[in-house]
Amino acid sequence: NLSAGDRVTVYPTRSCGFCNYCRLGLENYCSDAPRTGFELDGGFSEYMKVLGRNAVKISSDVPFELAAIIPDAMATAYHSLVQKAKTQVGETVVVIGLGGLGIHTVQLASVLGARVIAIDVVPEKITAAQSYGADEVINAASEDTVTRVMELTGGSGADVVVEGVGGEVVPRVLDDCFKILRLGGRLVVMGYAYGKDLTVDTAQLIYGQWNVIGTRASTLQDVVETVKLVEQGLLKPVVSKTFNLVDANDALQMLQDSPPLGRIVLTPF
Ligand SMILES: [Zn+2]
């Protein structure tokens, strides 16, 4: 279904195509699925070889440097909110951590008709979240997150809480997530750290009837659907920095030292 000259973005997971998960369209569950940038080299280059089915067409209105982040930063948010949390119109969605994934999760939750509460500790990211659809914002550095969310939800807690922080602090953040989850609410864990546990009182889990959901990456179909939302102008890829390919190390250094809003993109020109 591709012709020379087609504009495409690339689903980065080379799934096997034959296992039960692949046949179900759950490429992100496939155990034989090396990913560009992880198990496969070649992402930082002018040309790369990809499976035809992984090339998702984009319209001429979507610049390549924006389309580049759709399959990861945006489709991951899509998979978590649409496929996993099954977010409904009018629900309250709390997004904790406004990094590259978080800022797109805020946008998508808003597009889905949810009321969005966005939380971070960096003022610029909080301000950006407001411009991308957050109805309420909380600065966790100066405000008590649990108290504020409970106030904003009339004491009942949020329908969906998306944890997008990860790293060393993830156990503490997850503790707070349970405190702001309504009865029967869904906790979506997107941020993580190896060796860091999620602990929950089993009695509270039962009486709270909580759903704890792990989510990773996206399916190919999620990318196709996310591309449509971008083409329709409903979602805007947030790319705050672009670097020339030859300056890739500078980009990686920036990512480590002070990650900018959204994503950084490398361009070969
Ligand atoms: Zn497979």
PDB file of N, CA, C and O in Angstrom, residues 78-104:
ATOM      1  N   TYR A  78      -2.248   7.524  23.747  1.00  0.00           N
ATOM      2  CA  TYR A  78      -3.505   7.035  23.165  1.00  0.00           C
ATOM      3  C   TYR A  78      -3.819   5.628  23.676  1.00  0.00           C
ATOM      4  O   TYR A  78      -4.935   5.326  24.098  1.00  0.00           O
ATOM      5  N   HIS A  79      -2.799   4.768  23.638  1.00  0.00           N
ATOM      6  CA  HIS A  79      -3.013   3.384  24.094  1.00  0.00           C
ATOM      7  C   HIS A  79      -3.446   3.366  25.563  1.00  0.00           C
ATOM      8  O   HIS A  79      -4.360   2.627  25.937  1.00  0.00           O
ATOM      9  N   SER A  80      -2.808   4.196  26.377  1.00  0.00           N
ATOM     10  CA  SER A  80      -3.117   4.160  27.812  1.00  0.00           C
ATOM     11  C   SER A  80      -4.509   4.704  28.109  1.00  0.00           C
ATOM     12  O   SER A  80      -5.261   4.102  28.877  1.00  0.00           O
ATOM     13  N   LEU A  81      -4.876   5.811  27.487  1.00  0.00           N
ATOM     14  CA  LEU A  81      -6.172   6.426  27.819  1.00  0.00           C
ATOM     15  C   LEU A  81      -7.349   5.777  27.104  1.00  0.00           C
ATOM     16  O   LEU A  81      -8.434   5.659  27.664  1.00  0.00           O
ATOM     17  N   VAL A  82      -7.134   5.378  25.843  1.00  0.00           N
ATOM     18  CA  VAL A  82      -8.252   4.848  25.049  1.00  0.00           C
ATOM     19  C   VAL A  82      -8.380   3.335  25.228  1.00  0.00           C
ATOM     20  O   VAL A  82      -9.444   2.835  25.590  1.00  0.00           O
ATOM     21  N   GLN A  83      -7.286   2.614  24.977  1.00  0.00           N
ATOM     22  CA  GLN A  83      -7.373   1.147  25.006  1.00  0.00           C
ATOM     23  C   GLN A  83      -7.361   0.592  26.429  1.00  0.00           C
ATOM     24  O   GLN A  83      -8.073  -0.368  26.721  1.00  0.00           O
ATOM     25  N   LYS A  84      -6.517   1.157  27.284  1.00  0.00           N
ATOM     26  CA  LYS A  84      -6.368   0.580  28.619  1.00  0.00           C
ATOM     27  C   LYS A  84      -7.361   1.175  29.621  1.00  0.00           C
ATOM     28  O   LYS A  84      -8.091   0.446  30.272  1.00  0.00           O
ATOM     29  N   ALA A  85      -7.371   2.500  29.758  1.00  0.00           N
ATOM     30  CA  ALA A  85      -8.240   3.113  30.771  1.00  0.00           C
ATOM     31  C   ALA A  85      -9.679   3.251  30.277  1.00  0.00           C
ATOM     32  O   ALA A  85     -10.591   3.451  31.061  1.00  0.00           O
ATOM     33  N   LYS A  86      -9.877   3.140  28.969  1.00  0.00           N
ATOM     34  CA  LYS A  86     -11.210   3.297  28.368  1.00  0.00           C
ATOM     35  C   LYS A  86     -11.902   4.561  28.906  1.00  0.00           C
ATOM     36  O   LYS A  86     -13.026   4.535  29.412  1.00  0.00           O
ATOM     37  N   THR A  87     -11.189   5.654  28.762  1.00  0.00           N
ATOM     38  CA  THR A  87     -11.639   6.947  29.281  1.00  0.00           C
ATOM     39  C   THR A  87     -12.953   7.382  28.632  1.00  0.00           C
ATOM     40  O   THR A  87     -13.115   7.283  27.416  1.00  0.00           O
ATOM     41  N   GLN A  88     -13.882   7.829  29.456  1.00  0.00           N
ATOM     42  CA  GLN A  88     -15.201   8.235  28.972  1.00  0.00           C
ATOM     43  C   GLN A  88     -15.362   9.756  29.048  1.00  0.00           C
ATOM     44  O   GLN A  88     -14.730  10.414  29.877  1.00  0.00           O
ATOM     45  N   VAL A  89     -16.240  10.261  28.195  1.00  0.00           N
ATOM     46  CA  VAL A  89     -16.565  11.687  28.204  1.00  0.00           C
ATOM     47  C   VAL A  89     -17.035  12.092  29.601  1.00  0.00           C
ATOM     48  O   VAL A  89     -17.834  11.378  30.214  1.00  0.00           O
ATOM     49  N   GLY A  90     -16.524  13.206  30.087  1.00  0.00           N
ATOM     50  CA  GLY A  90     -16.984  13.732  31.370  1.00  0.00           C
ATOM     51  C   GLY A  90     -16.249  13.191  32.579  1.00  0.00           C
ATOM     52  O   GLY A  90     -16.455  13.674  33.697  1.00  0.00           O
ATOM     53  N   GLU A  91     -15.396  12.204  32.378  1.00  0.00           N
ATOM     54  CA  GLU A  91     -14.644  11.678  33.518  1.00  0.00           C
ATOM     55  C   GLU A  91     -13.536  12.660  33.905  1.00  0.00           C
ATOM     56  O   GLU A  91     -13.113  13.494  33.101  1.00  0.00           O
ATOM     57  N   THR A  92     -13.066  12.520  35.139  1.00  0.00           N
ATOM     58  CA  THR A  92     -11.930  13.322  35.584  1.00  0.00           C
ATOM     59  C   THR A  92     -10.662  12.488  35.454  1.00  0.00           C
ATOM     60  O   THR A  92     -10.579  11.388  36.000  1.00  0.00           O
ATOM     61  N   VAL A  93      -9.711  13.024  34.693  1.00  0.00           N
ATOM     62  CA  VAL A  93      -8.431  12.343  34.487  1.00  0.00           C
ATOM     63  C   VAL A  93      -7.327  13.187  35.117  1.00  0.00           C
ATOM     64  O   VAL A  93      -7.185  14.369  34.791  1.00  0.00           O
ATOM     65  N   VAL A  94      -6.575  12.586  36.023  1.00  0.00           N
ATOM     66  CA  VAL A  94      -5.426  13.266  36.622  1.00  0.00           C
ATOM     67  C   VAL A  94      -4.165  12.760  35.927  1.00  0.00           C
ATOM     68  O   VAL A  94      -3.969  11.548  35.805  1.00  0.00           O
ATOM     69  N   VAL A  95      -3.355  13.681  35.445  1.00  0.00           N
ATOM     70  CA  VAL A  95      -2.084  13.307  34.815  1.00  0.00           C
ATOM     71  C   VAL A  95      -0.959  13.828  35.696  1.00  0.00           C
ATOM     72  O   VAL A  95      -0.825  15.041  35.895  1.00  0.00           O
ATOM     73  N   ILE A  96      -0.166  12.908  36.237  1.00  0.00           N
ATOM     74  CA  ILE A  96       0.946  13.302  37.109  1.00  0.00           C
ATOM     75  C   ILE A  96       2.248  13.142  36.338  1.00  0.00           C
ATOM     76  O   ILE A  96       2.592  12.040  35.903  1.00  0.00           O
ATOM     77  N   GLY A  97       2.958  14.246  36.155  1.00  0.00           N
ATOM     78  CA  GLY A  97       4.202  14.217  35.385  1.00  0.00           C
ATOM     79  C   GLY A  97       3.935  14.687  33.969  1.00  0.00           C
ATOM     80  O   GLY A  97       3.258  14.005  33.205  1.00  0.00           O
ATOM     81  N   LEU A  98       4.443  15.876  33.635  1.00  0.00           N
ATOM     82  CA  LEU A  98       4.138  16.474  32.334  1.00  0.00           C
ATOM     83  C   LEU A  98       5.355  16.452  31.423  1.00  0.00           C
ATOM     84  O   LEU A  98       5.725  17.445  30.808  1.00  0.00           O
ATOM     85  N   GLY A  99       5.980  15.293  31.340  1.00  0.00           N
ATOM     86  CA  GLY A  99       7.088  15.114  30.406  1.00  0.00           C
ATOM     87  C   GLY A  99       6.547  14.882  29.004  1.00  0.00           C
ATOM     88  O   GLY A  99       5.404  15.230  28.692  1.00  0.00           O
ATOM     89  N   GLY A 100       7.370  14.272  28.174  1.00  0.00           N
ATOM     90  CA  GLY A 100       6.982  14.037  26.783  1.00  0.00           C
ATOM     91  C   GLY A 100       5.704  13.227  26.657  1.00  0.00           C
ATOM     92  O   GLY A 100       4.870  13.491  25.788  1.00  0.00           O
ATOM     93  N   LEU A 101       5.528  12.245  27.523  1.00  0.00           N
ATOM     94  CA  LEU A 101       4.291  11.461  27.492  1.00  0.00           C
ATOM     95  C   LEU A 101       3.149  12.224  28.145  1.00  0.00           C
ATOM     96  O   LEU A 101       2.033  12.264  27.640  1.00  0.00           O
ATOM     97  N   GLY A 102       3.453  12.843  29.283  1.00  0.00           N
ATOM     98  CA  GLY A 102       2.408  13.487  30.074  1.00  0.00           C
ATOM     99  C   GLY A 102       1.700  14.612  29.340  1.00  0.00           C
ATOM    100  O   GLY A 102       0.471  14.720  29.389  1.00  0.00           O
ATOM    101  N   ILE A 103       2.457  15.440  28.637  1.00  0.00           N
ATOM    102  CA  ILE A 103       1.838  16.594  27.981  1.00  0.00           C
ATOM    103  C   ILE A 103       0.875  16.130  26.876  1.00  0.00           C
ATOM    104  O   ILE A 103      -0.167  16.743  26.639  1.00  0.00           O
ATOM    105  N   HIS A 104       1.213  15.018  26.228  1.00  0.00           N
ATOM    106  CA  HIS A 104       0.304  14.490  25.205  1.00  0.00           C
ATOM    107  C   HIS A 104      -0.875  13.754  25.827  1.00  0.00           C
ATOM    108  O   HIS A 104      -1.960  13.711  25.246  1.00  0.00           O
TER     109      HIS A 104
END
